[in-house]
Tab-separated table of C-alpha atoms in Angstrom:
chain	number	residue	atom	x	y	z
A	1	MET	CA	9.034	25.679	-2.520
A	2	LEU	CA	10.327	22.218	-1.599
A	3	TYR	CA	6.816	20.671	-1.350
A	4	PHE	CA	5.910	21.910	-4.549
A	5	ASN	CA	8.950	20.292	-6.167
A	6	GLY	CA	8.190	16.982	-4.942
A	7	SER	CA	10.771	16.852	-1.657
A	8	PHE	CA	9.133	15.269	1.290
A	9	VAL	CA	10.044	17.563	4.396
A	10	VAL	CA	10.308	16.112	7.769
A	11	ALA	CA	10.880	17.677	11.023
A	12	ALA	CA	11.229	16.963	14.601
A	13	MET	CA	8.534	18.156	16.907
A	14	GLY	CA	11.073	18.989	19.832
A	15	ASN	CA	11.767	17.839	23.444
A	16	ASN	CA	10.196	20.435	25.835
A	17	ASN	CA	7.269	18.705	27.160
A	18	GLY	CA	4.689	21.106	26.152
A	19	SER	CA	2.650	21.917	23.185
A	20	GLN	CA	4.597	24.889	22.080
A	21	ASP	CA	4.506	25.570	18.050
A	22	ARG	CA	7.945	24.605	16.997
A	23	VAL	CA	9.354	25.809	13.692
A	24	PRO	CA	9.057	24.451	11.043
A	25	ALA	CA	7.349	21.490	12.486
A	26	CYS	CA	3.902	23.542	12.982
A	27	TYR	CA	3.793	24.140	9.065
A	28	SER	CA	1.664	20.870	9.301
A	29	ASP	CA	0.503	21.448	5.597
A	30	ILE	CA	3.820	21.398	4.136
A	31	VAL	CA	5.935	19.679	6.954
A	32	PHE	CA	5.713	16.294	8.221
A	33	SER	CA	6.101	16.540	11.937
A	34	VAL	CA	7.583	13.561	14.018
A	35	ALA	CA	7.275	13.083	17.816
A	36	SER	CA	8.824	10.200	19.832
A	37	ALA	CA	7.709	6.899	21.006
A	38	ASN	CA	9.049	5.104	23.868
A	39	LYS	CA	10.368	1.368	24.748
A	40	SER	CA	6.747	0.466	26.039
A	41	ASN	CA	5.051	1.486	22.628
A	42	ASN	CA	3.658	4.835	24.167
A	43	TYR	CA	4.302	8.386	23.595
A	44	SER	CA	7.511	9.865	25.078
A	45	SER	CA	6.940	12.355	28.141
A	46	PHE	CA	9.574	14.533	27.060
A	47	SER	CA	8.194	15.001	23.359
A	48	ASN	CA	6.143	18.088	22.497
A	49	HIS	CA	2.659	17.295	21.689
A	50	ASN	CA	-0.123	19.473	19.785
A	51	SER	CA	-2.388	19.262	16.844
A	52	TYR	CA	0.817	19.524	14.382
A	53	VAL	CA	2.163	15.911	15.042
A	54	ASP	CA	1.797	13.702	12.287
A	55	VAL	CA	3.393	10.286	13.365
A	56	THR	CA	5.733	8.960	16.164
A	57	ALA	CA	8.845	7.060	15.876
A	58	PRO	CA	11.239	5.417	18.328
A	59	GLY	CA	13.266	8.305	20.231
A	60	GLY	CA	13.836	6.652	23.730
A	61	THR	CA	12.188	7.086	27.214
A	62	ASN	CA	14.577	9.372	29.375
A	63	SER	CA	14.179	7.090	32.367
A	64	SER	CA	16.140	5.869	35.159
A	65	SER	CA	17.577	3.078	32.934
A	66	GLN	CA	19.652	4.139	30.287
A	67	TYR	CA	19.094	1.090	27.705
A	68	ASP	CA	15.298	2.673	27.217
A	69	ASP	CA	17.067	4.858	25.395
A	70	ILE	CA	18.700	4.857	21.654
A	71	CYS	CA	22.159	3.354	21.619
A	72	VAL	CA	24.238	5.690	19.423
A	73	ILE	CA	28.139	5.369	18.546
A	74	THR	CA	29.799	8.388	19.708
A	75	GLY	CA	32.794	10.244	17.934
A	76	ASP	CA	35.432	8.410	19.863
A	77	ASP	CA	33.783	4.987	18.815
A	78	ASP	CA	32.299	4.682	22.348
A	79	VAL	CA	28.708	3.772	23.362
A	80	ASP	CA	26.308	6.133	24.559
A	81	TYR	CA	22.217	6.100	25.310
A	82	MET	CA	20.696	9.135	24.151
A	83	TYR	CA	16.832	10.240	23.823
A	84	GLY	CA	14.969	12.909	21.418
A	85	THR	CA	12.626	13.858	18.703
A	86	SER	CA	15.853	14.065	16.596
A	87	PHE	CA	16.293	10.359	16.945
A	88	SER	CA	12.622	9.551	15.786
A	89	THR	CA	12.706	12.059	12.647
A	90	PRO	CA	15.632	10.082	10.759
A	91	LEU	CA	13.818	6.758	11.017
A	92	VAL	CA	10.783	8.275	9.361
A	93	SER	CA	13.124	10.342	6.637
A	94	GLY	CA	14.639	6.983	5.823
A	95	VAL	CA	11.321	4.944	5.607
A	96	ALA	CA	10.227	7.928	3.358
A	97	SER	CA	13.412	7.408	1.009
A	98	LEU	CA	12.789	3.613	0.550
A	99	MET	CA	9.005	4.455	-0.500
A	100	MET	CA	10.182	6.871	-2.861
A	101	SER	CA	12.595	4.395	-4.186
A	102	MET	CA	9.780	1.765	-4.742
A	103	ARG	CA	8.350	3.331	-7.831
A	104	GLU	CA	9.192	6.176	-10.388
A	105	ASP	CA	6.281	8.342	-9.985
A	106	VAL	CA	5.986	8.251	-6.131
A	107	ARG	CA	5.000	11.807	-4.900
A	108	ALA	CA	5.576	13.498	-1.542
A	109	GLU	CA	1.934	13.592	-0.769
A	110	ASP	CA	1.849	10.073	-1.659
A	111	VAL	CA	4.383	9.314	1.164
A	112	GLU	CA	2.633	11.520	3.591
A	113	TYR	CA	-0.596	9.796	3.094
A	114	ILE	CA	0.236	6.348	3.377
A	115	LEU	CA	2.717	6.902	6.252
A	116	LYS	CA	-0.200	8.506	8.156
A	117	HIS	CA	-2.790	5.723	7.487
A	118	THR	CA	-0.622	2.545	7.916
A	119	ALA	CA	0.512	4.015	11.318
A	120	ASP	CA	-0.318	2.034	14.193
A	121	ASP	CA	-2.258	3.386	16.958
A	122	ILE	CA	-0.410	3.389	20.559
A	123	TYR	CA	-2.414	5.809	22.561
A	124	LEU	CA	-5.981	6.751	21.392
A	125	ALA	CA	-7.788	5.302	18.199
A	126	GLY	CA	-7.234	7.609	15.471
A	127	PHE	CA	-5.777	11.006	15.506
A	128	ASP	CA	-4.153	12.296	18.996
A	129	ASN	CA	-2.032	15.328	19.642
A	130	PHE	CA	0.239	13.085	21.394
A	131	THR	CA	1.165	10.526	18.671
A	132	GLY	CA	-0.663	11.760	15.604
A	133	TYR	CA	-1.977	9.057	13.640
A	134	GLY	CA	0.263	6.677	15.463
A	135	LYS	CA	3.447	4.926	15.335
A	136	ILE	CA	5.149	4.477	11.724
A	137	ASN	CA	4.833	0.998	10.376
A	138	ALA	CA	7.641	0.720	7.891
A	139	LYS	CA	6.921	-2.802	6.928
A	140	GLU	CA	3.244	-1.989	5.627
A	141	ALA	CA	3.874	1.843	4.612
A	142	ILE	CA	6.606	0.184	2.045
A	143	ARG	CA	4.245	-2.977	1.390
A	144	ARG	CA	1.671	-0.473	-0.045
A	145	LEU	CA	3.916	0.539	-2.841
A	146	SER	CA	4.657	-3.054	-3.898
A	147	SER	CA	3.413	-4.951	-6.788
A	148	ILE	CA	0.604	-6.625	-4.903
A	149	TYR	CA	-1.180	-3.128	-4.720
A	150	ASN	CA	-2.384	-1.296	-7.684
A	151	MET	CA	-1.934	2.809	-7.501
A	152	GLU	CA	-4.086	4.745	-10.095
A	153	ARG	CA	-4.295	8.281	-10.543
A	154	TYR	CA	-7.377	10.239	-11.921
A	155	THR	CA	-8.751	13.630	-12.466
A	156	THR	CA	-12.271	15.137	-12.662
A	157	ASN	CA	-13.856	18.226	-12.332
A	158	GLY	CA	-17.024	20.238	-11.386
A	159	GLY	CA	-19.320	18.979	-8.466
A	160	THR	CA	-22.166	19.702	-6.047
A	161	ILE	CA	-21.723	22.788	-4.412
A	162	ILE	CA	-22.304	23.454	-0.355
A	163	GLN	CA	-22.161	26.641	1.401
A	164	VAL	CA	-20.153	25.999	4.454
A	165	ASP	CA	-20.041	29.673	6.338
A	166	ASN	CA	-23.423	31.702	6.284
A	167	ASP	CA	-21.798	34.939	7.623
A	168	TRP	CA	-19.189	36.963	5.993
A	169	LYS	CA	-15.988	36.223	7.727
A	170	THR	CA	-12.671	38.546	7.647
A	171	PHE	CA	-10.173	36.568	5.217
A	172	VAL	CA	-6.558	37.742	4.720
A	173	LEU	CA	-4.995	36.768	1.141
A	174	TYR	CA	-1.121	36.554	2.669
A	175	ALA	CA	0.266	36.334	-0.691
A	176	ASP	CA	-1.400	39.457	-2.171
A	177	PHE	CA	-1.089	41.314	1.597
A	178	TYR	CA	-5.016	41.932	0.958
A	179	THR	CA	-7.875	41.679	3.737
A	180	CYS	CA	-11.503	41.054	2.484
A	181	VAL	CA	-14.471	39.274	3.789
A	182	ALA	CA	-15.237	35.720	2.666
A	183	LYS	CA	-17.760	32.656	2.934
A	184	LYS	CA	-16.501	29.446	2.497
A	185	TYR	CA	-17.957	26.531	0.021
A	186	ARG	CA	-17.305	23.207	-0.132
A	187	ILE	CA	-17.471	21.164	-3.431
A	188	GLU	CA	-18.403	17.515	-3.669
A	189	LYS	CA	-17.840	14.965	-6.244
A	190	ASN	CA	-18.768	11.168	-6.268
A	191	ILE	CA	-16.302	9.233	-7.993
A	192	SER	CA	-15.673	5.499	-9.024
A	193	PHE	CA	-12.670	3.099	-9.613
A	194	ASN	CA	-11.588	-0.461	-9.857
A	195	ASN	CA	-12.944	-2.952	-7.260
A	196	TYR	CA	-10.705	-3.145	-4.333
A	197	ASN	CA	-10.491	-4.980	-0.862
A	198	GLN	CA	-12.511	-2.390	1.253
A	199	SER	CA	-10.132	-2.700	4.026
A	200	THR	CA	-6.926	-1.609	2.054
A	201	ILE	CA	-8.249	0.980	0.153
A	202	LEU	CA	-6.547	4.560	0.392
A	203	ILE	CA	-7.429	7.778	-1.601
A	204	TRP	CA	-5.716	11.225	-1.036
A	205	GLY	CA	-5.425	14.285	-3.370
A	206	ASN	CA	-2.646	15.475	-5.814
A	207	ILE	CA	-1.079	18.647	-5.863
A	208	ASP	CA	-0.544	18.672	-9.545
A	209	GLY	CA	-3.718	18.999	-11.275
A	210	THR	CA	-6.149	19.985	-8.311
A	211	LEU	CA	-7.519	23.609	-8.260
A	212	GLY	CA	-9.392	24.119	-4.815
A	213	VAL	CA	-7.804	24.642	-1.353
A	214	ALA	CA	-8.039	22.994	2.201
A	215	PRO	CA	-10.344	24.368	4.723
A	216	SER	CA	-7.846	25.585	6.925
A	217	ASN	CA	-4.946	27.324	5.905
A	218	PRO	CA	-5.693	27.860	2.395
A	219	ASN	CA	-3.006	30.988	2.140
A	220	TYR	CA	-0.227	28.136	1.941
A	221	GLN	CA	-1.602	28.351	-1.703
A	222	ILE	CA	-1.196	24.203	-1.643
A	223	PRO	CA	-3.834	22.922	-3.991
A	224	TRP	CA	-6.030	20.495	-1.741
A	225	CYS	CA	-8.672	17.874	-2.369
A	226	GLY	CA	-9.345	14.852	0.087
A	227	VAL	CA	-12.141	12.118	0.621
A	228	LYS	CA	-15.572	12.888	2.481
A	229	GLU	CA	-15.224	10.724	5.537
A	230	GLY	CA	-17.186	7.482	5.788
A	231	THR	CA	-17.793	7.307	1.791
A	232	ILE	CA	-15.222	4.975	0.745
A	233	THR	CA	-16.596	1.754	-0.390
A	234	SER	CA	-14.802	-0.871	-2.426
A	235	SER	CA	-15.461	0.874	-5.750
A	236	SER	CA	-16.482	4.441	-5.134
A	237	ALA	CA	-16.311	7.162	-2.855
A	238	THR	CA	-16.875	11.269	-2.482
A	239	ILE	CA	-14.198	13.711	-2.819
A	240	GLN	CA	-14.442	17.417	-1.974
A	241	THR	CA	-12.238	20.456	-1.860
A	242	TYR	CA	-13.300	23.980	-0.729
A	243	VAL	CA	-13.542	27.426	-2.532
A	244	TYR	CA	-13.860	31.105	-1.116
A	245	LYS	CA	-16.163	33.939	-2.314
A	246	CYS	CA	-14.742	36.948	-1.256
A	247	LYS	CA	-15.936	40.764	-0.877
A	248	GLU	CA	-13.778	43.646	-0.832
A	249	LEU	CA	-13.930	45.633	2.466
A	250	TYR	CA	-14.166	49.109	1.037
A	251	TYR	CA	-16.060	50.516	-1.928
A	252	PRO	CA	-16.782	49.627	-4.620
A	253	TYR	CA	-17.291	46.256	-2.811
A	254	GLN	CA	-16.389	44.040	-5.506
A	255	THR	CA	-16.822	40.292	-5.122
A	256	PHE	CA	-14.350	37.454	-6.778
A	257	TRP	CA	-13.824	33.656	-5.858
A	258	TYR	CA	-10.824	32.464	-4.495
A	259	PRO	CA	-8.739	30.271	-5.686
A	260	CYS	CA	-11.634	29.740	-8.632
A	261	GLU	CA	-15.277	29.802	-9.202
A	262	PRO	CA	-16.954	26.502	-8.080
A	263	SER	CA	-17.234	25.481	-11.449
A	264	GLU	CA	-13.962	25.639	-12.312
A	265	VAL	CA	-12.807	23.367	-9.558
A	266	GLU	CA	-10.617	20.337	-10.642
A	267	PHE	CA	-9.630	17.360	-8.691
A	268	ALA	CA	-6.928	15.341	-8.911
A	269	TYR	CA	-6.733	12.185	-6.564
A	270	THR	CA	-4.860	8.984	-6.235
A	271	VAL	CA	-6.626	5.675	-5.189
A	272	LEU	CA	-4.205	2.619	-3.778
A	273	GLY	CA	-5.835	-0.856	-3.040
A	274	ASP	CA	-5.386	-4.628	-2.983
A	275	PRO	CA	-7.505	-5.985	-5.767
A	276	PRO	CA	-9.637	-8.423	-4.171
A	277	PRO	CA	-8.709	-12.066	-5.084
A	278	SER	CA	-11.291	-14.125	-7.018
A	279	THR	CA	-12.359	-17.017	-4.819
A	280	PRO	CA	-10.962	-20.206	-5.798
A	281	SER	CA	-13.455	-22.792	-6.519
A	282	ILE	CA	-13.265	-26.711	-5.100
A	283	SER	CA	-14.948	-29.591	-5.929
A	284	LEU	CA	-14.629	-33.248	-4.230
A	285	GLY	CA	-14.092	-36.358	-6.398
A	286	THR	CA	-11.876	-39.783	-5.858
A	287	GLN	CA	-8.745	-41.095	-7.274
A	288	TRP	CA	-7.965	-44.508	-7.882
A	289	ASP	CA	-4.926	-46.180	-5.835
A	290	PRO	CA	-3.877	-49.053	-7.722
A	291	ASP	CA	-1.413	-50.471	-4.949
A	292	MET	CA	-4.178	-50.475	-2.248
A	293	HIS	CA	-7.151	-51.226	-4.901
A	294	ILE	CA	-9.323	-48.426	-3.443
A	295	ASN	CA	-10.300	-44.677	-3.866
A	296	HIS	CA	-9.089	-41.691	-2.123
A	297	PRO	CA	-10.811	-38.232	-2.082
A	298	LYS	CA	-9.000	-35.807	-4.434
A	299	LEU	CA	-9.705	-32.187	-4.880
A	300	THR	CA	-9.965	-30.388	-8.209
A	301	ILE	CA	-9.160	-26.787	-7.913
A	302	THR	CA	-10.180	-23.988	-10.459
A	303	ARG	CA	-7.515	-21.026	-9.904
A	304	GLY	CA	-8.320	-17.769	-8.378
A	305	SER	CA	-6.752	-14.875	-8.687
A	306	GLU	CA	-4.313	-14.952	-11.552
A	307	ASP	CA	-1.466	-13.387	-9.538
A	308	THR	CA	-1.795	-15.940	-6.875
A	309	ASP	CA	0.656	-19.040	-7.299
A	310	GLU	CA	0.120	-20.616	-4.183
A	311	TYR	CA	-2.585	-21.926	-2.085
A	312	ASN	CA	-3.107	-23.668	1.144
A	313	ILE	CA	-5.440	-26.535	1.332
A	314	TYR	CA	-7.463	-27.133	4.592
A	315	ARG	CA	-9.657	-29.817	6.150
A	316	MET	CA	-11.875	-29.977	9.055
A	317	LYS	CA	-10.429	-31.533	12.051
A	318	ASN	CA	-12.543	-33.204	14.939
A	319	GLY	CA	-15.776	-31.487	13.400
A	320	SER	CA	-14.783	-28.067	14.263
A	321	SER	CA	-11.395	-26.421	13.387
A	322	PHE	CA	-9.419	-26.890	10.181
A	323	ASP	CA	-5.750	-27.991	9.631
A	324	VAL	CA	-3.420	-27.378	6.538
A	325	VAL	CA	-3.373	-30.849	4.858
A	326	ALA	CA	-1.542	-29.395	1.708
A	327	THR	CA	0.079	-26.535	-0.081
A	328	ILE	CA	0.135	-26.459	-3.745
A	329	SER	CA	1.960	-24.375	-6.060
A	330	CYS	CA	1.611	-23.349	-9.787
A	331	SER	CA	3.683	-20.884	-12.124
A	332	GLY	CA	3.339	-19.658	-15.438
A	333	THR	CA	1.286	-21.146	-18.037
A	334	THR	CA	1.340	-24.960	-16.400
A	335	THR	CA	-1.916	-26.359	-16.940
A	336	THR	CA	-1.955	-29.122	-14.326
A	337	TRP	CA	-0.408	-28.924	-10.626
A	338	VAL	CA	3.077	-30.090	-9.971
A	339	ASP	CA	1.875	-32.636	-7.613
A	340	GLU	CA	-1.392	-34.257	-7.683
A	341	ILE	CA	-3.009	-33.574	-4.099
A	342	ILE	CA	-4.425	-37.119	-2.920
A	343	MET	CA	-5.934	-36.780	0.353
A	344	SER	CA	-5.778	-39.550	3.371
A	345	THR	CA	-8.897	-41.710	3.575
A	346	GLN	CA	-9.781	-39.823	7.163
A	347	TYR	CA	-13.304	-38.170	7.100
A	348	TYR	CA	-15.413	-36.508	9.187
A	349	GLY	CA	-18.742	-38.184	9.377
A	350	ASP	CA	-20.156	-38.775	6.160
A	351	ASN	CA	-19.002	-35.672	4.588
A	352	TRP	CA	-15.634	-34.155	3.178
A	353	TRP	CA	-15.147	-30.450	4.208
A	354	TYR	CA	-12.291	-28.258	2.631
A	355	LYS	CA	-11.447	-24.852	2.353
A	356	VAL	CA	-8.682	-23.155	0.020
A	357	LYS	CA	-6.911	-20.034	0.759
A	358	ALA	CA	-4.493	-18.020	-1.451
A	359	LYS	CA	-1.104	-17.065	-0.329
A	360	ASP	CA	0.383	-13.608	-1.465
A	361	ASP	CA	3.814	-12.845	-2.216
A	362	PHE	CA	4.569	-12.419	1.101
A	363	GLY	CA	3.422	-15.845	2.390
A	364	SER	CA	0.425	-14.107	4.285
A	365	GLU	CA	-3.096	-15.809	3.416
A	366	SER	CA	-5.534	-13.846	1.747
A	367	ASP	CA	-9.136	-13.488	3.458
A	368	PHE	CA	-11.762	-14.128	1.205
A	369	SER	CA	-15.573	-12.759	1.964
A	370	ASN	CA	-16.935	-16.091	1.200
A	371	THR	CA	-14.785	-18.971	2.498
A	372	VAL	CA	-15.094	-22.058	0.437
A	373	TYR	CA	-16.105	-25.325	1.932
A	374	THR	CA	-16.988	-28.205	-0.077
A	375	LYS	CA	-19.201	-31.172	1.279
A	376	GLY	CA	-18.373	-34.494	-0.267
A	377	VAL	CA	-19.687	-38.490	0.314
A	378	GLN	CA	-18.149	-41.008	2.404
A	379	VAL	CA	-15.146	-42.808	0.443
A	380	ASP	CA	-15.477	-46.721	0.029
A	381	SER	CA	-14.276	-49.083	-2.612
A	382	SER	CA	-17.690	-48.765	-4.583
A	383	MET	CA	-16.613	-45.341	-6.157
A	384	ASN	CA	-15.373	-44.808	-9.653
A	385	LYS	CA	-11.821	-43.355	-10.216
A	386	ASP	CA	-11.485	-39.940	-11.279
A	387	GLU	CA	-9.221	-38.305	-13.811
A	388	PRO	CA	-6.069	-36.448	-12.593
A	389	ILE	CA	-6.117	-32.778	-10.940
A	390	THR	CA	-6.290	-30.124	-13.461
A	391	LEU	CA	-5.957	-26.797	-13.021
A	392	GLU	CA	-7.849	-23.770	-15.074
A	393	ILE	CA	-5.844	-21.019	-16.080
A	394	PRO	CA	-7.284	-17.333	-16.143
A	395	GLU	CA	-7.059	-15.208	-19.184
A	396	LEU	CA	-3.381	-14.053	-20.354
A	397	PRO	CA	-1.771	-10.618	-19.357
A	398	SER	CA	-3.269	-8.208	-21.592
A	399	GLY	CA	0.204	-5.977	-22.069
A	400	TYR	CA	3.639	-6.767	-21.167
A	401	SER	CA	4.767	-5.776	-17.179
A	402	LEU	CA	7.819	-6.043	-15.196
A	403	SER	CA	8.146	-5.648	-11.446
A	404	ALA	CA	10.959	-6.787	-9.012
A	405	PHE	CA	10.080	-7.820	-5.753
A	406	PRO	CA	11.015	-7.534	-2.503
A	407	ASN	CA	13.082	-4.257	-3.393
A	408	PRO	CA	15.380	-3.098	-1.473
A	409	PHE	CA	16.303	-6.922	-1.284
A	410	ASN	CA	18.901	-9.365	0.607
A	411	PRO	CA	19.953	-11.216	-1.168
A	412	THR	CA	17.516	-12.257	-3.715
A	413	THR	CA	14.805	-10.696	-5.607
A	414	ASN	CA	12.336	-11.842	-8.123
A	415	PHE	CA	11.459	-10.331	-11.131
A	416	LYS	CA	8.063	-11.001	-12.339
A	417	ILE	CA	7.134	-10.611	-16.091
A	418	GLY	CA	4.029	-10.549	-17.848
A	419	LEU	CA	3.926	-11.919	-21.292
A	420	PRO	CA	0.968	-11.603	-23.272
A	421	GLU	CA	2.495	-13.769	-25.938
A	422	ALA	CA	5.412	-16.187	-26.086
A	423	GLY	CA	8.929	-14.772	-26.998
A	424	ASN	CA	12.706	-14.592	-26.377
A	425	VAL	CA	13.184	-12.832	-22.953
A	426	LYS	CA	16.048	-10.988	-22.221
A	427	LEU	CA	16.818	-9.544	-19.181
A	428	SER	CA	20.036	-7.815	-17.831
A	429	VAL	CA	21.309	-6.257	-14.313
A	430	TYR	CA	24.272	-3.887	-13.917
A	431	ASN	CA	26.287	-2.855	-10.868
A	432	SER	CA	26.708	1.050	-10.557
A	433	ILE	CA	29.664	1.224	-12.723
A	434	GLY	CA	27.966	-0.452	-15.617
A	435	GLN	CA	29.380	-3.901	-15.379
A	436	ASN	CA	26.745	-6.845	-16.109
A	437	VAL	CA	26.506	-9.102	-13.320
A	438	PHE	CA	23.659	-11.253	-14.521
A	439	LYS	CA	22.174	-12.217	-17.849
A	440	PHE	CA	19.101	-14.151	-18.666
A	441	ASP	CA	18.349	-14.976	-22.370
A	442	GLU	CA	15.614	-17.676	-22.805
A	443	TYR	CA	12.370	-18.362	-24.598
A	444	ARG	CA	9.553	-18.327	-22.432
A	445	GLU	CA	5.550	-18.743	-23.137
A	446	ALA	CA	3.155	-16.525	-22.471
A	447	GLY	CA	1.737	-15.776	-18.960
A	448	TYR	CA	3.438	-14.638	-15.633
A	449	GLN	CA	7.231	-15.592	-15.714
A	450	ASN	CA	9.202	-15.247	-12.534
A	451	ILE	CA	13.107	-14.867	-12.763
A	452	VAL	CA	15.230	-15.134	-9.476
A	453	PHE	CA	18.140	-12.658	-9.061
A	454	GLU	CA	20.660	-13.770	-6.354
A	455	ALA	CA	23.484	-11.243	-5.200
A	456	LYS	CA	24.764	-12.805	-1.936
A	457	ASN	CA	28.301	-12.822	-4.079
A	458	LEU	CA	27.872	-9.227	-5.113
A	459	ASN	CA	28.699	-5.995	-3.130
A	460	ALA	CA	25.610	-4.048	-1.481
A	461	GLY	CA	24.353	-1.119	-2.990
A	462	VAL	CA	21.983	0.030	-6.377
A	463	TYR	CA	21.628	-1.912	-9.300
A	464	PHE	CA	20.275	-1.463	-12.595
A	465	TYR	CA	18.055	-3.751	-14.686
A	466	ARG	CA	16.733	-3.848	-18.431
A	467	LEU	CA	14.255	-6.006	-19.872
A	468	ASN	CA	13.766	-6.554	-23.812
A	469	VAL	CA	10.872	-8.828	-25.135
A	470	LYS	CA	10.041	-8.286	-28.818
A	471	ASN	CA	9.390	-4.477	-29.148
A	472	TYR	CA	8.853	-4.189	-25.224
A	473	SER	CA	11.703	-2.705	-23.120
A	474	LYS	CA	11.564	-1.436	-19.642
A	475	SER	CA	14.517	-0.147	-17.200
A	476	GLY	CA	14.381	0.385	-13.579
A	477	LYS	CA	16.871	0.097	-10.166
A	478	ILE	CA	16.846	-2.432	-7.259
A	479	LEU	CA	18.575	-1.933	-4.046
A	480	TYR	CA	20.597	-4.673	-2.556
A	481	VAL	CA	21.354	-4.174	1.245
A	482	LYS	CA	22.991	-6.343	4.041
């Protein structure tokens, strides 16, 4: 079966404006079903709707205005406007393909879960029969597989046994064409993992390594485990799966477990999250200005997360709002800021109020759970001068690492290299026919190094890279799109 082989199968819901079970879209456990969203950011009236819908994607409106539909190039190089879930489905397939290119170990179940849980609600909150989990958010889905998120896989077994069915119910093992009666049991297990921003955590089950089935449609024989609703915290959750206690309908009425006994249940699951940045600390001092012969306020900053290379400095304005007064950057093992940030002599009352926010690789600011405020004193000429601004660097990387972002890119991408010790860094990029189009060979200090690759004079397509540092090497591919 394609799903077991790692293929992500996408199907259109159909355009009958009804709730019919359309094949193959109705095979919801093994097929990703797509309905249509219209120009008004709502579900398309022509699109089929039922409990099998997973997500929606733009597919047109079928209104009196042709410009509300999808513009296509016809076979005679003319332009036409069409609508249908057959236009929505390739969009989802294309995003899924990009997601699978982000990491070497991305699986079909990873793509399915991330697409569902990063989709934007456009009709009702949560799941509904018209839009599924919502309209796909391609940027957020691809972002979740970028280097700023950690994806870790775990396995465990056993757990707490909870009987779901009190009465015996008819149960058909389609794989064996065998009818019996059964009671359903839920197996729960409390798990813990690395600390993440709770708002970004996604957890889902893996097919490979799980022994247990879903509460519905167990006869697809797809191993299943999932998270118990409402149990996810920043570092823990409760996962669950199901087994059936079966009894033969006729003498000798033997009993057996499907697919295994409760004690033999195995969980394989993935945790994806954005590690919470450690909040940078700031303190207020002064710096001597030899030209004006006065002291200026000066911020000393202790760097927060080791992956954060840029910070915005805010200062209170008019006693209520904060304005950005400076952006400071650092790279590698630099021990001082590139430029000393000397603030102006304006102040609010007798106090200085500042806060610091880190910026991620996308340029977005991180939201810290505790915003940092620093309270100082009024500045005057009687204050002593202070030392230049210094930066405290966290521990060096524990091992070698390499990531390329963005990927796909246009026209530049950044190779971020983690070096636990100094050494000669050799990085090469090759085109699809093996020609070397980029070569970097320099000695670099320990820490996180950034190497920029620019392809604006090259053809679009797939490129391959290889890194060698001492005894460490890593290869991969990047996609240049125009």
